[in-house]
XYZ file of C-alpha atoms in Angstrom:
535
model
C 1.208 29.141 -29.933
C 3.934 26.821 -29.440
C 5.277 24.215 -32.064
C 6.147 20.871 -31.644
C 8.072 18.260 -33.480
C 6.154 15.572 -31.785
C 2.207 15.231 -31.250
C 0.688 16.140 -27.798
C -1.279 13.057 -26.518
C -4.998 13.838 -24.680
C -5.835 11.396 -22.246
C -9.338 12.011 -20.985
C -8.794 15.414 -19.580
C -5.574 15.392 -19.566
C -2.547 16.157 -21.911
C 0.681 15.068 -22.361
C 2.758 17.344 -23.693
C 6.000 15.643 -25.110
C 7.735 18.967 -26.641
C 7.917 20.575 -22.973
C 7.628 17.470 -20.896
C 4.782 18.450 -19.044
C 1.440 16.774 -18.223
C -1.451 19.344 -17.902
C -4.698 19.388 -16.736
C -7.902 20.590 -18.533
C -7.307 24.194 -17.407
C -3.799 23.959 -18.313
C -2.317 23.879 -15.309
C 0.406 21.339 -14.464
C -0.285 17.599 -13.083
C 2.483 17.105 -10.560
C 4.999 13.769 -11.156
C 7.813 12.462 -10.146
C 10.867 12.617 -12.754
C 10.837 8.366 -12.941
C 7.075 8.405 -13.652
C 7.070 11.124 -16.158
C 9.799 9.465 -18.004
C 7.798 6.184 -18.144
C 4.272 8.155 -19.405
C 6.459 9.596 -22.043
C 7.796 6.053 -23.562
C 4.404 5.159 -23.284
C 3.038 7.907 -25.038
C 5.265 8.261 -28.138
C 4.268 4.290 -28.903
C 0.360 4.716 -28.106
C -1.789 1.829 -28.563
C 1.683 -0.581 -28.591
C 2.835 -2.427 -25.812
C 6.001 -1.640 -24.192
C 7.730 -4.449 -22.610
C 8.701 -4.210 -19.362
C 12.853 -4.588 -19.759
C 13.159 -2.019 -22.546
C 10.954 0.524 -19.899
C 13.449 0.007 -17.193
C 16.538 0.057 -19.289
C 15.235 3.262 -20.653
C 14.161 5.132 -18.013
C 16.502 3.273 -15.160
C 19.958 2.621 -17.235
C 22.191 5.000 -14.305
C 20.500 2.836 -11.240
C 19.290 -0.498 -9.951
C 16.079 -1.019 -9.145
C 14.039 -3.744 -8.967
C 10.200 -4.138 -11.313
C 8.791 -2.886 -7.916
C 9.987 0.769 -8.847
C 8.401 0.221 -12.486
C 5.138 -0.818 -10.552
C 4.852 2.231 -8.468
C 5.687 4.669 -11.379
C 2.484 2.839 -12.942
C 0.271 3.583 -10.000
C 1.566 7.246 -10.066
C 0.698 7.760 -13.924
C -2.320 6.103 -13.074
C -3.613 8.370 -10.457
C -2.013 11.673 -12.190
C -4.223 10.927 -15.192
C -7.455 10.857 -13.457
C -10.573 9.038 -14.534
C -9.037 7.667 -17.795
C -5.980 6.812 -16.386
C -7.780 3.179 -14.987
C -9.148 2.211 -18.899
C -6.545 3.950 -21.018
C -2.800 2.498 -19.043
C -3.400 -1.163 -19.435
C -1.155 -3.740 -17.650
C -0.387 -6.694 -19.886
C 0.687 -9.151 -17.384
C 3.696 -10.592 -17.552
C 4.896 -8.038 -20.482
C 4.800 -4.912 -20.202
C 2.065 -1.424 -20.397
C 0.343 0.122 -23.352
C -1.993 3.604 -24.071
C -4.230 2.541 -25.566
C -6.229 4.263 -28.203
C -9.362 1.955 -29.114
C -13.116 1.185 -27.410
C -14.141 4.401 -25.314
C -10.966 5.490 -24.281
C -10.441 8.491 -24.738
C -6.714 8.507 -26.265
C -5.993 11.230 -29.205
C -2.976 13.329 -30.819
C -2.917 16.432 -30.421
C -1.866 18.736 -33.713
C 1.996 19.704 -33.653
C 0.299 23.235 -33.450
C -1.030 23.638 -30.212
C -1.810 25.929 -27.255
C -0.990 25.624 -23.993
C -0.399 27.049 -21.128
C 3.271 29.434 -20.332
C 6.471 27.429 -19.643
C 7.289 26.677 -16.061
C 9.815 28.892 -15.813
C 8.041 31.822 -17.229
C 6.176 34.500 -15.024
C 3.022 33.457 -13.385
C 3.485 29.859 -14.047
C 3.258 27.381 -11.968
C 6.067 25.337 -10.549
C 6.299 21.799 -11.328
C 6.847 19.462 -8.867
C 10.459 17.824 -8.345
C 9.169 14.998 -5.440
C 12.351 12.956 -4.837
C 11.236 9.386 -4.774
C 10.224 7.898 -0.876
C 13.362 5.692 -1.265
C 15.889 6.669 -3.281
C 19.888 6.670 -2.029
C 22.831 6.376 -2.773
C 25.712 4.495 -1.506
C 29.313 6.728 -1.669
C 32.197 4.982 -1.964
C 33.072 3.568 1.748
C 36.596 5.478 2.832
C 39.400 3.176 3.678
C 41.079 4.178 6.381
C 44.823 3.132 6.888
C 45.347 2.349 2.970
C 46.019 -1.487 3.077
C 45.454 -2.400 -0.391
C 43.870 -5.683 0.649
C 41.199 -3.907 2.515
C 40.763 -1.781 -0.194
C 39.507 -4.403 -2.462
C 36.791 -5.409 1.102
C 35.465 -1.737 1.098
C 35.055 -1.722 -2.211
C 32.881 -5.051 -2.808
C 30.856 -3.888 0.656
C 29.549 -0.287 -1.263
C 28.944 -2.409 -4.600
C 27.409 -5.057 -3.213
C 25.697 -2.949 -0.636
C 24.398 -1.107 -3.764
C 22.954 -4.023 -5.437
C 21.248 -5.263 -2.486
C 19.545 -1.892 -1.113
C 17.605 -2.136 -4.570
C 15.910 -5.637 -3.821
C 14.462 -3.122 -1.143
C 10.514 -2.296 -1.917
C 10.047 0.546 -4.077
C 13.528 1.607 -3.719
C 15.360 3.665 -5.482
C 19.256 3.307 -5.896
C 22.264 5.178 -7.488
C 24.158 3.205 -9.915
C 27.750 1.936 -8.579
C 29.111 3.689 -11.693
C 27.696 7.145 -10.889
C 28.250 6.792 -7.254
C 32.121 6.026 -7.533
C 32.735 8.999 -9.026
C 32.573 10.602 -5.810
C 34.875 8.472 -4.444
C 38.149 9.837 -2.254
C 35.875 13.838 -2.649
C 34.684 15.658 0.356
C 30.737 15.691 -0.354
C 28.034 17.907 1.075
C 24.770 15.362 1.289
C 22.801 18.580 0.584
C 24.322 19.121 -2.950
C 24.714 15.455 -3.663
C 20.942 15.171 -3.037
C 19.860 18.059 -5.446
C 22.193 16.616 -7.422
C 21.176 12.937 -8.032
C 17.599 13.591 -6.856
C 18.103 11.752 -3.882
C 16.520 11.627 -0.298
C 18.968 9.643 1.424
C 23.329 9.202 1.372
C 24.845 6.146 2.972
C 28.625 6.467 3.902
C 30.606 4.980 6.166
C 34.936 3.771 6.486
C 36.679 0.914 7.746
C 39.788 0.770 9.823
C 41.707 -2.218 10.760
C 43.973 -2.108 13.637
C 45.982 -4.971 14.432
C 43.877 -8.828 14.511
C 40.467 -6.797 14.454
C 38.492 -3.772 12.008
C 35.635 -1.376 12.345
C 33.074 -0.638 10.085
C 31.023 2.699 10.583
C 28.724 3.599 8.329
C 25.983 6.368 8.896
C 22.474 7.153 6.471
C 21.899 11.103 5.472
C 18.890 12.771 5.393
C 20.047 14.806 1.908
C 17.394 17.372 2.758
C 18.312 18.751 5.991
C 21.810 16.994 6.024
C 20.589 15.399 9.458
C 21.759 11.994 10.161
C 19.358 9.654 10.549
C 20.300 5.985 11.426
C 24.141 5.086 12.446
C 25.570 1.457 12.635
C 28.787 0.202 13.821
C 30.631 -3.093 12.975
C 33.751 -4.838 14.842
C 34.914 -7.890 13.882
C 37.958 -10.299 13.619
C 40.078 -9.389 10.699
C 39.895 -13.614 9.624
C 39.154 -12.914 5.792
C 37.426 -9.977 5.074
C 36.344 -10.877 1.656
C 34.252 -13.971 3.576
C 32.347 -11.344 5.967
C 31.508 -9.040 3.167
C 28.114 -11.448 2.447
C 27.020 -11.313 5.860
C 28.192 -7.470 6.614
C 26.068 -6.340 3.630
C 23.316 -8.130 4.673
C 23.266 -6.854 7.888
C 23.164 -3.731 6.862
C 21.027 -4.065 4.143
C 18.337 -5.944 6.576
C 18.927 -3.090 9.031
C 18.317 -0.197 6.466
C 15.364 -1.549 5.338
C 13.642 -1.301 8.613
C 15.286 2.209 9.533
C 13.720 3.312 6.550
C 10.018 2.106 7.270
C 10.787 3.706 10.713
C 11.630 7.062 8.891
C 9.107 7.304 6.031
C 6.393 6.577 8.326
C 7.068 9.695 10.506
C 7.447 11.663 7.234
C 4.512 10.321 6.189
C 2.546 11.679 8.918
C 3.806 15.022 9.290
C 2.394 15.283 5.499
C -0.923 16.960 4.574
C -1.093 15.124 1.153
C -0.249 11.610 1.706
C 0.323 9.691 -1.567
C -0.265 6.019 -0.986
C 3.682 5.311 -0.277
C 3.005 7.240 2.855
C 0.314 5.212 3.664
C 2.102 1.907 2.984
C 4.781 2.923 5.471
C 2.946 4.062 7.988
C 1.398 0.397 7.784
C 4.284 -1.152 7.361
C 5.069 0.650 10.714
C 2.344 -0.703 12.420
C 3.421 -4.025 11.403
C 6.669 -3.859 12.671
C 5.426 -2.637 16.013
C 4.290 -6.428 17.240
C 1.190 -8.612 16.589
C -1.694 -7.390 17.902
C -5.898 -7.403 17.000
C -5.182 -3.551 16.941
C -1.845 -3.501 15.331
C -3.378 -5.934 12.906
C -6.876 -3.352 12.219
C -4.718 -0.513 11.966
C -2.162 -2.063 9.605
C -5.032 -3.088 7.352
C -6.677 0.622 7.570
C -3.550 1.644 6.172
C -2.913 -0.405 3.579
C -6.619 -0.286 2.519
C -6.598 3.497 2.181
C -3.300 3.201 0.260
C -4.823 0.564 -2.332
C -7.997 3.225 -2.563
C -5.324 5.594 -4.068
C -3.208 3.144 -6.027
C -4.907 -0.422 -6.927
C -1.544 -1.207 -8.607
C 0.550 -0.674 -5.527
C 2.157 -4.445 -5.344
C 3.871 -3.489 -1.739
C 0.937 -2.560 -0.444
C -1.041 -5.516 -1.578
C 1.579 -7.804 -0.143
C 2.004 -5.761 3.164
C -1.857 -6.717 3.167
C -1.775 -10.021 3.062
C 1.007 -10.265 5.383
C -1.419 -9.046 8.299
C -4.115 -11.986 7.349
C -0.953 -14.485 7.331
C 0.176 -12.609 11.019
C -4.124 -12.990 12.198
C -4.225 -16.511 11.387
C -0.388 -17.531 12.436
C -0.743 -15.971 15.654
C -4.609 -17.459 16.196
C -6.592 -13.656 16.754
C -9.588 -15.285 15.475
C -11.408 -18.291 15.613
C -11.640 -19.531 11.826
C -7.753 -19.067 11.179
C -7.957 -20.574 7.702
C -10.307 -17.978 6.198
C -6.954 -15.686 6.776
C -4.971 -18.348 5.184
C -7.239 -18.655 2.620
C -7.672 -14.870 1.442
C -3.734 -14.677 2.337
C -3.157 -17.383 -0.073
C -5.636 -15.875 -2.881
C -3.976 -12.881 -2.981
C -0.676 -14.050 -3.067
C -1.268 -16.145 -5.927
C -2.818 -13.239 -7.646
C 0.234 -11.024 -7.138
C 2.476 -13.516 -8.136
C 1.218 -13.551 -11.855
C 1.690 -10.058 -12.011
C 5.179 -9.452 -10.188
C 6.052 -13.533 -10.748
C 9.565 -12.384 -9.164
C 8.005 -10.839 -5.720
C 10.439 -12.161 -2.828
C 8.269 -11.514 0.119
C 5.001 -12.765 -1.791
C 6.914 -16.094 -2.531
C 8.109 -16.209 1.433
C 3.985 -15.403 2.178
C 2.629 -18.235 0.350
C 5.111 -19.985 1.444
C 4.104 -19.738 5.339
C 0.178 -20.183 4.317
C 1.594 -23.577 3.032
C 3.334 -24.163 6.176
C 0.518 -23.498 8.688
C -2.094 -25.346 6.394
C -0.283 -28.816 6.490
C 1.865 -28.406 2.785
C 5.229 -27.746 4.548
C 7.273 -29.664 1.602
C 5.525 -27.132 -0.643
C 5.617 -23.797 1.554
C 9.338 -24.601 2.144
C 9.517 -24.601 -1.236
C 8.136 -21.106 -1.565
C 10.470 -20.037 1.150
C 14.037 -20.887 -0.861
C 12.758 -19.437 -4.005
C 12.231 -16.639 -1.852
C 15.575 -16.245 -0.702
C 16.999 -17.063 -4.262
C 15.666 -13.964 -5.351
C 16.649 -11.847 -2.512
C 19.359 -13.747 -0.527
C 19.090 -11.077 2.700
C 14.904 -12.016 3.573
C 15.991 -13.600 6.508
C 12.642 -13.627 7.376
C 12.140 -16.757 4.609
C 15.440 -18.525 6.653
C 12.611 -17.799 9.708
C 9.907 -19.826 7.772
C 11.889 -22.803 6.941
C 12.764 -23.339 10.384
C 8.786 -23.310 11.491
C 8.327 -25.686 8.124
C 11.027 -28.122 9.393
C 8.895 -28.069 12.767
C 5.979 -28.761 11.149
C 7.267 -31.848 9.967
C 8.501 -33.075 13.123
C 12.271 -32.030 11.639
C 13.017 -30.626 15.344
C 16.897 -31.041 15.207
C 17.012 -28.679 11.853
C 14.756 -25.665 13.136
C 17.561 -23.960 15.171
C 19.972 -23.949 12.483
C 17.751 -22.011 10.612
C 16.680 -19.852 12.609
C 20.326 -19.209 13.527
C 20.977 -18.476 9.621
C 18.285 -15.814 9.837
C 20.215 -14.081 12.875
C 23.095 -14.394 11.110
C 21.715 -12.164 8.282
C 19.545 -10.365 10.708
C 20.235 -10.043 14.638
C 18.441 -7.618 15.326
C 15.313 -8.241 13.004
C 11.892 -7.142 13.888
C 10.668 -10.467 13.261
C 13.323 -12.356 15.154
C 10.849 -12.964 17.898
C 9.035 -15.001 16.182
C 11.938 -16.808 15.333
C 13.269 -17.266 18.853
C 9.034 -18.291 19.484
C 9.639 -21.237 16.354
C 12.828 -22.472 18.813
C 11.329 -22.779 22.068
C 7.641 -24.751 21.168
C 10.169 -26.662 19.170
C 12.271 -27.544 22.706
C 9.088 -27.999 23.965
C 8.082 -30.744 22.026
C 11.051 -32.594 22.104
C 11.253 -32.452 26.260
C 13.991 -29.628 26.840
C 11.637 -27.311 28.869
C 14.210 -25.264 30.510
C 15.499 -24.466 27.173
C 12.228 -23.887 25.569
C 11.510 -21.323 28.399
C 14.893 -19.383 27.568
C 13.813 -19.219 24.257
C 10.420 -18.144 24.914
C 11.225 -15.874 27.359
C 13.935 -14.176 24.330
C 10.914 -14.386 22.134
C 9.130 -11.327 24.823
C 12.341 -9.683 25.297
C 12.465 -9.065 21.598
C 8.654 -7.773 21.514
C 6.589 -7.933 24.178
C 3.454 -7.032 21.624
C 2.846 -10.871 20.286
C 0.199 -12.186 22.478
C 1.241 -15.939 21.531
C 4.450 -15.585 22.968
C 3.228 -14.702 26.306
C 0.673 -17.953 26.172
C 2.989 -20.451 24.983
C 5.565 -19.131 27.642
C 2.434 -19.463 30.446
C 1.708 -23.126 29.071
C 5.203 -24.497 29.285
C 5.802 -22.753 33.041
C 2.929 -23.906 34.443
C 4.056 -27.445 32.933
C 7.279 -27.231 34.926
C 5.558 -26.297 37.880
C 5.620 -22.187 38.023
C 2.392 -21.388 38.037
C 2.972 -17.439 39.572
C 5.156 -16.566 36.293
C 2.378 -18.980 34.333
C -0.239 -16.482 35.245
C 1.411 -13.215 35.096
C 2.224 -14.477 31.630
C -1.332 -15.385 30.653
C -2.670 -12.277 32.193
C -0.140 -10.402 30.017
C -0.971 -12.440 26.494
C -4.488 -11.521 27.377
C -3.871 -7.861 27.531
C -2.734 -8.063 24.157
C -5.534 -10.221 23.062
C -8.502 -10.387 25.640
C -10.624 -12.991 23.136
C -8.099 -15.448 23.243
C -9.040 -18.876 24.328
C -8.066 -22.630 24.650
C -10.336 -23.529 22.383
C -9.621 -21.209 19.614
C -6.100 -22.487 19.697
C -7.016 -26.475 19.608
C -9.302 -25.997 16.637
C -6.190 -24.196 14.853
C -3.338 -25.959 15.061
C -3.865 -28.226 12.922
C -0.578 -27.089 10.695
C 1.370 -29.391 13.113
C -0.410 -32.392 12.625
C 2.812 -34.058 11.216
C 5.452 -33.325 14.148
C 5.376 -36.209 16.847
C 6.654 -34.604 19.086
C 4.085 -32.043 19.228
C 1.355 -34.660 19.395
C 2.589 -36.299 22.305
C 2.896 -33.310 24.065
C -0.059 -31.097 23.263
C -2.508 -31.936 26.049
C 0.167 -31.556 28.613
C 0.523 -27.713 27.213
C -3.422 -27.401 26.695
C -3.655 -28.293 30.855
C -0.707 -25.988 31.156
C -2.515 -22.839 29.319
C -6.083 -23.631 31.460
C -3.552 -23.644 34.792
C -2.458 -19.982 34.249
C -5.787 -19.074 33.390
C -5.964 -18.786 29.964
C -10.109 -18.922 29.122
C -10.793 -22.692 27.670
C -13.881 -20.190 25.733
């Protein structure tokens, strides 16, 4: 018999038991959950049936990190799923506010007497082990070495690890070391082994600058904590002009880089694991995604983040990563009624955005539905409130550019899409971007320039279909019909129901560039001389 100073709370068939910190099942045997989430079930268990807002949650159970609501959101679906059947009806979401247990209608909510009995303590023979599952995405930034002791430079590597800190936890679901805590490692030689059984951690980012002479180096290099393998490595050279004026576009770069590595490296984690928890399954969407745009990228992206919703209905990345594939299906015209993408795209957006109103990416995905369904003004909008609350999506910079060619703004797309390079050179997405540039030198005459473009946009990823047909329509308009048809053959490998057709009766989001209009049956003839089907 065990005492306790505060009530046990049954949930269902479950019980959570505040004295030892545990959450048990009906056999008493212990529910597995990560530290974050338990923290979060046990605030909302000592207030039962009153809300707890959503600040006082994070400052409470997040005041040594930053993290964005994301993390909140995903501790949610975890307590969720770890309470079973009752979890759905008894952890309501107030929108906007905050969570509650809740202990009236038929949920099953009750205290527990401070007498109770219960299964032995973890540590005690025969008992089993809880789980310590360090979060998918959870780093910390060291303190970047200064090589060479200037005291100027000190002040640069400084700002790049706190401001690289604040801006790896805009990252979905991410996890991230406060600056505080992480500084006091600073100038120590660190094992990323210890460190990561020390701060619960799965990753370590490090790296040093040098400066020699007009010119410095950045290296910086992301640890696998768990087998001290490193897993990602970048390298920066630049003029030494004002360093304090490249730390912006440094941490960015790195930042947008990171982001992707990690996708890369959860999603092989993810499926070397026999119990995949719906993060897993995000990635390994997310993966799919990043791969190119594709009718079977597409199906298998959606699988994933189908199955991962199954598992966790409150799983906001997921749901976003979602509706990014029926934005991708009707941007990139795989089926014939485009706007019914748009149009579930759009509903979902909305939805999420009343229940994570501060969503980046969602803002940047409504924002492109506006753009390709004629409401550029509006979806541009979308875009820069994006990119106001996370100022590295260079995807958003991206959007803007194909908004300002939507309106027949041709002369402002590049420098957009330039911006987003800046933050981003080596972006998945960028070939899209470098796609948005050449139809827009195509519509304003400057063929030989729109093919350079377009033929960037396939070095970049040869897995986007369009590409490969708007490159075979503008060759075969200058007059090179063997590359026009080895083009179209190759877009139609990618996509074998593509047609003419199905591309007329969808472009309508353009309806407001000029350019475009006075062009557009020229490229139509162009497309049917490479072959493309007219369907």
């Amino acid at each position: 018999m065990l005492k306790s100073s505060q009530p046990s709370i049954v949930v269902g068939d479950r019980i959570v038991d505040l004295r030892r910190e545990l959450l048990l099942d009906g056999r008493g045997e212990i529910v597995p959950l990560r530290p974050q989430a338990w923290a979060v079930l046990r605030l909302l268990a000592q207030r039962v049936g009153h809300l707890v807002r959503k600040d006082e949650i994070l400052d409470e159970v997040w005041s040594d990190c930053e993290v964005t609501e994301d993390s909140l959101v995903q501790a949610i679906g975890d307590i969720r799923e770890a309470l079973g059947d009752a979890g759905r009806s008894a952890l309501r979401t107030l929108p906007r506010r905050g969570y509650m247990l809740v202990a009236d209608g038929d949920t099953i909510v009750r205290s527990l007497p401070s007498t109770i009995t219960a299964s032995p303590m973890p540590d005690s023979p025969g008992a089993p082990a809880a789980s310590s599952s360090i979060p998918h995405l959870s780093i910390v930034v060291l303190p970047f070495a200064n090589i060479g002791g200037d005291l100027e430079q000190e002040y640069f590597v400084d700002g790049v690890t706190d401001s690289l800190t604040t801006d790896l936890s805009r990252i979905a679901g991410a996890f991230v070391i406060s600056r505080s805590t992480a500084f006091a490692f600073k100038g120590k030689t660190v094992d990323a082994r210890e460190i990561g059984r020390e701060l619960n951690v799965r990753y370590l980012l490090e790296g040093s600058v040098q400066r020699g002479g007009n010119r410095f180096r950045l290296n910086v290099q992301l640890t696998n904590t768990e087998t001290g393998a490193q897993v990602w490595a970048e390298r920066f050279d630049k003029p030494a002009a004002d360093l304090l004026d490249m730390q912006d576009e440094i941490v960015s770069r790195l930042a947008n880089s990171l982001n992707a590595e990690f996708i890369k490296v959860e999603a092989r984690r993810a499926e070397r694991s026999s119990r995949q928890d719906a993060m897993d399954l995000y990635f390994q969407g997310r993966a799919f995604q990043n791969k190119g745009i594709t009718p079977a990228f597409a199906a298998r992206a959606r699988d994933f983040f189908v199955r991962a919703l199954a598992l966790d209905p409150d799983n906001i990345e997921a749901a976003v990563a979602a509706a990014a594939v029926d934005v991708s299906m009707g941007s990139a015209i795989m089926a014939d009624d485009a706007p019914a993408h748009f149009r579930a795209a759009e509903i979902a957006v909305t939805r999420l955005l009343l229940r994570a109103p501060n969503h980046p990416r969602a803002h940047m995905l409504l924002g492109a539905v506006q753009i390709r369904t004629n409401r550029a003004v509006r979806g541009i909008a979308e875009c820069r409130q994006a990119l106001a609350l996370d100022r590295n999506l260079a995807e958003a910079h991206g959007y803007i550019g194909l908004g300002k060619h939507a309106l027949g703004r041709v002369e402002e797309v590049e420098g957009h899409i330039q911006e987003a390079l800046r933050l981003s050179p080596r972006d998945i997405r960028a070939f899209l971007w470098f796609m948005f540039v050449g139809m827009t030198k195509f519509t304003i005459n400057a063929d030989f320039e729109a093919l350079a473009w377009l033929r960037r946009s396939i070095e970049a990823n040869p897995n986007q279909a369009l590409s490969h047909f708007h490159l075979a329509g503008v060759l075969a308009v200058v007059g090179d019909l063997t590359e026009a048809r080895s083009s179209a053959e190759a877009g139609l490998a990618l996509d074998p129901d593509f047609t003419i057709r199905r591309y007329r009766i969808n472009a309508f989001f353009l309806s407001d560039n000029s350019g475009w209009l006075a062009r557009r049956d020229q490229f139509y003839e162009g497309m049917h001389l490479a072959g493309v089907p007219e369907g």
